[in-house]
Amino acid sequence: MNDYQALYRRSLADPAGFWGDAATALHWDKPWDTVLDLDAKPVPRWFAGGELNTCYNAVDRHVEMGRGNQAALIYDSPVTGQKQTYTYAELRDAVARFAGTLRAQGVGRGDRVLIYLPMIPEAAIAMLASARLGAVHSVVFGGFAANELATRINDAKPKVIVSASCGIEPNRVVVYKPLLDEAIAGATHKPEACIIKARPQAEAALMEGRDLDWDSAMAEAQPAACVAVKATDPLYILYTSGTTGQPKGVVRDNGGHAVALHWTMKNIYNVEAGDVYWAASDVGWVVGHSYIVYAPLLAGCTTILYEGKPVGTPDPGAFWRVISEHRVKVLFTAPTAFRAIKKEDPEGEYLQKYDLSGMQTLFLAGERCDPDTLFWAREKLGMPVVDHWWQTETGWAIAANPMGIQPMEIKPGSPTVAMPGYDVRILSDQGDELADGQMGNIVIKLPLPPACLPTLWGNDQRFIDSYLSKYPGYYLTGDAGYRDADGYLWIMSRTDDVINVAGHRLSTGAIEEVLAGHQDVAECAVMGVADDMKGQLPLGLVVLKAGASRDERELQSELVQRVRDQIGPVAAFKLVATVKRLPKTRSGKILRGTMVKIADSEEYKMPATIDDPSILDEIAEALRTLGYAKG
Ligand code: COA
Ligand code: AMP
């Protein structure tokens, strides 16, 4: 059907028919009893009673259908100079063997496997091996510090942790093993075993009785077969930032996830089995889970696992090199990557060196796509540039331009229209539905489509409180925006303390908790201020305790280091200043929104409830010392 409107209407009027049809593309060990179980709590569940194995569908199925010799995964690592291709048959063998390695450590259905790995093939292999056994993986991004890793270990309680000796950033080797050891030492839960991939760039000391070497363990392992699990069983937990220091463990189930992700490949991205698909992200983020590992493999595509950056590895032509060398048809990345390329190569000179004729579309997501970036990419690449909007919680696009159904007019700044299954509404703070063009809270009327989170790991109540309570019957996205008269969605900002730094989701509340823990800090406020390259940067203002007198520079570097040590370098926290007081309402609420406007030199209204307006001049002064509030 080449009619988006008709398809979308059907998905809402007959969700069971729509997704039931989509599910027939996969292999089921046992058919579902009901496509959509509306009685399930806390939210309706997809494919209840059905059984399948996600790894079987992503890997073995293609070998059995004759794609064994096709490239499944291409590892391309400019930071090490390595390239390696796994065919579907080779990937199946490696995954089966690593599943055997995990099983030998006692991992079975429902057990958790925590994966703390850089962008090497072993990351995808470990994820798929966990899925093969019906275990639940939880991947932790390498840019997080030991403390964040410990929080996730305590929450997920993994039986086994899979890690490596190091990751490689362009400016340094990041040794992982000491971080892992520190995290385990600090965690209350202890894994039974750790399996460590040794890389030549750093050695890892193995702890007798607990740690195993990946290569030796693999050499001894017996391949393990796929274990059928319930469609509603969890496939993975992925932690994401909420409003506090305690991250939210987003749960993804097996059945709905496989069905929805498989559906997106043809209908949104317009790729088919055999096409080369590249998501330039990291397996530590949802984009990496969905579009480096699961969706391209479920669809029988070739996926690229790229260990490098858009610039500096070695130059701003890095993406073009990969696209031409591997005949990439679709690239998916964050706008910030294009801003980085544009900054170093504004005229697009590096593009002239490569043949991009095999590429069809560029997809962007992860943060708001500013029209300038979209125009630049479109002009230089000479192809459609599609912005699409989604979240860790949904696992796939809420709004997109359905390139495989009916490509629609692109309106720069809008991620286009709601995707099938997402009944998107815009509500006022009071819960009234708003007219076209009016800005409000973006919500999704329940039920959510397949692949969206059914709960938070071990915490139904937090799931209900965070997403379902504010507007009963609706899922709260946490984003604000509007719908225009043509039905296009415009996603403008967050309504909570989440900020987006270089496409990475961070909690200002978590950074505030770290700053507040410093011995000299009485109170603080962290906010996201505009940055030309990263979209937003966290900026902190701290008030010192009475009697504390500190050298500003020295205190700044202590606070910056504290965030780096406790959250990680990925927080990119470098802007902090002391102030005498913070602006508050009479009821004591810190006026972060007003401070952001001052920092970004935007017009603002003096809040009627402000306690003492003269504080804002002091704030502007402090912001100017950090290079903000200039206008
Ligand atoms: N392991 C350890 N450290 C990491 C890391 C990892 N996997 N990833 C990032 N870091 C570190 C970086 O080395 C940097 O440290 P530094 O402060 O010592 O320089 C810090 O975390 C911030 O990293 P990053 O935000 O990536 O900034 P950058 O300046 O190194 O690079 C971009 C900027 C735009 C090139 C980069 O952010 C990028 O490629 N973004 C693409 C967006 C993306 O992948 N988004 C994911 C969702 S689609
Ligand atoms: P994450 O869970 O890390 O994927 O971050 C999700 C959040 O990033 C969303 O709730 C939005 O605030 C923002 N986001 C992602 N994609 C877009 C987009 N295309 N346009 C605007 N905001 C986006």
Short mmCIF file of C-alpha atoms and ligand atoms in Angstrom, two decimals, residues 118 141-144 167 169-172 174 176 280-282 285 287 308-311 319 332-334 336-337 340 365-366 501-504 533-534 564 568-572 574, ligand 1:
data_model
loop_
_atom_site.label_atom_id
_atom_site.label_comp_id
_atom_site.label_asym_id
_atom_site.label_seq_id
_atom_site.Cartn_x
_atom_site.Cartn_y
_atom_site.Cartn_z
CA PRO A 118 33.60 -0.42 22.85
CA PHE A 141 27.96 3.09 27.07
CA GLY A 142 31.77 3.28 27.36
CA GLY A 143 31.82 7.01 28.08
CA PHE A 144 30.19 6.50 31.49
CA GLY A 167 38.12 1.44 24.14
CA GLU A 169 39.06 7.56 21.61
CA PRO A 170 40.95 9.62 19.01
CA ASN A 171 42.99 11.36 21.71
CA ARG A 172 43.52 8.45 24.12
CA VAL A 174 40.32 4.40 27.53
CA TYR A 176 38.01 -0.28 30.69
CA ALA A 280 26.84 5.85 12.90
CA SER A 281 26.07 5.71 16.59
CA ASP A 282 27.24 3.50 19.46
CA TRP A 285 22.58 4.04 22.89
CA VAL A 287 20.06 3.97 18.09
CA GLY A 308 35.52 6.15 14.81
CA LYS A 309 34.18 9.69 14.72
CA PRO A 310 32.78 11.89 11.98
CA VAL A 311 35.88 14.10 12.14
CA PHE A 319 31.86 9.16 6.68
CA PHE A 332 21.56 7.25 10.07
CA THR A 333 23.31 9.59 12.49
CA ALA A 334 22.75 12.58 14.79
CA THR A 336 25.67 16.97 15.70
CA ALA A 337 27.86 14.68 13.56
CA ALA A 340 31.06 18.67 13.27
CA ALA A 365 17.67 11.76 14.91
CA GLY A 366 18.68 11.95 18.54
CA VAL A 501 24.44 16.98 24.42
CA ALA A 502 25.84 15.86 21.04
CA GLY A 503 22.84 13.53 20.66
CA HIS A 504 23.53 12.07 24.11
CA MET A 533 28.18 22.05 17.63
CA LYS A 534 26.70 19.85 20.34
CA ARG A 564 33.88 13.46 34.89
CA GLY A 568 31.78 10.30 32.84
CA PRO A 569 33.50 12.29 30.10
CA VAL A 570 30.37 11.97 27.94
CA ALA A 571 28.63 14.57 30.14
CA ALA A 572 30.99 17.13 28.55
CA LYS A 574 33.08 22.15 31.46
N1 COA B 1 34.30 5.88 25.74
C1 COA B 1 35.01 6.74 26.49
N2 COA B 1 34.94 8.09 26.36
C2 COA B 1 34.09 8.55 25.43
C3 COA B 1 33.31 7.71 24.61
C4 COA B 1 33.44 6.32 24.81
N3 COA B 1 32.72 5.45 24.10
N4 COA B 1 32.57 8.48 23.79
C5 COA B 1 32.87 9.76 24.06
N5 COA B 1 33.80 9.80 25.05
C6 COA B 1 34.43 11.00 25.61
C7 COA B 1 35.15 11.78 24.54
O1 COA B 1 36.48 11.29 24.36
C8 COA B 1 35.15 13.18 25.13
O2 COA B 1 36.15 13.23 26.12
P1 COA B 1 37.09 14.51 26.33
O3 COA B 1 36.25 15.44 27.17
O4 COA B 1 38.26 13.96 27.07
O5 COA B 1 37.43 15.06 25.00
C9 COA B 1 33.82 13.25 25.85
O6 COA B 1 33.44 11.88 26.09
C10 COA B 1 32.72 13.92 25.06
O7 COA B 1 32.52 13.15 23.88
P2 COA B 1 31.65 13.62 22.64
O8 COA B 1 30.36 14.16 23.11
O9 COA B 1 31.57 12.49 21.67
O10 COA B 1 32.42 14.84 22.08
P3 COA B 1 33.65 14.94 21.11
O11 COA B 1 34.03 16.37 21.18
O12 COA B 1 34.66 13.89 21.39
O13 COA B 1 33.00 14.64 19.67
C11 COA B 1 31.24 14.69 18.04
C12 COA B 1 31.95 15.44 19.15
C13 COA B 1 30.12 15.55 17.49
C14 COA B 1 32.22 14.35 16.94
C15 COA B 1 30.66 13.40 18.64
O14 COA B 1 29.84 13.71 19.73
C16 COA B 1 29.87 12.55 17.69
O15 COA B 1 30.39 11.84 16.86
N6 COA B 1 28.56 12.56 17.82
C17 COA B 1 27.71 11.73 17.02
C18 COA B 1 26.43 11.58 17.74
C19 COA B 1 26.09 10.24 18.18
O16 COA B 1 26.76 9.28 17.94
N7 COA B 1 24.95 10.20 18.87
C20 COA B 1 24.38 8.99 19.38
C21 COA B 1 22.92 8.97 19.18
S1 COA B 1 22.48 8.89 17.46
#
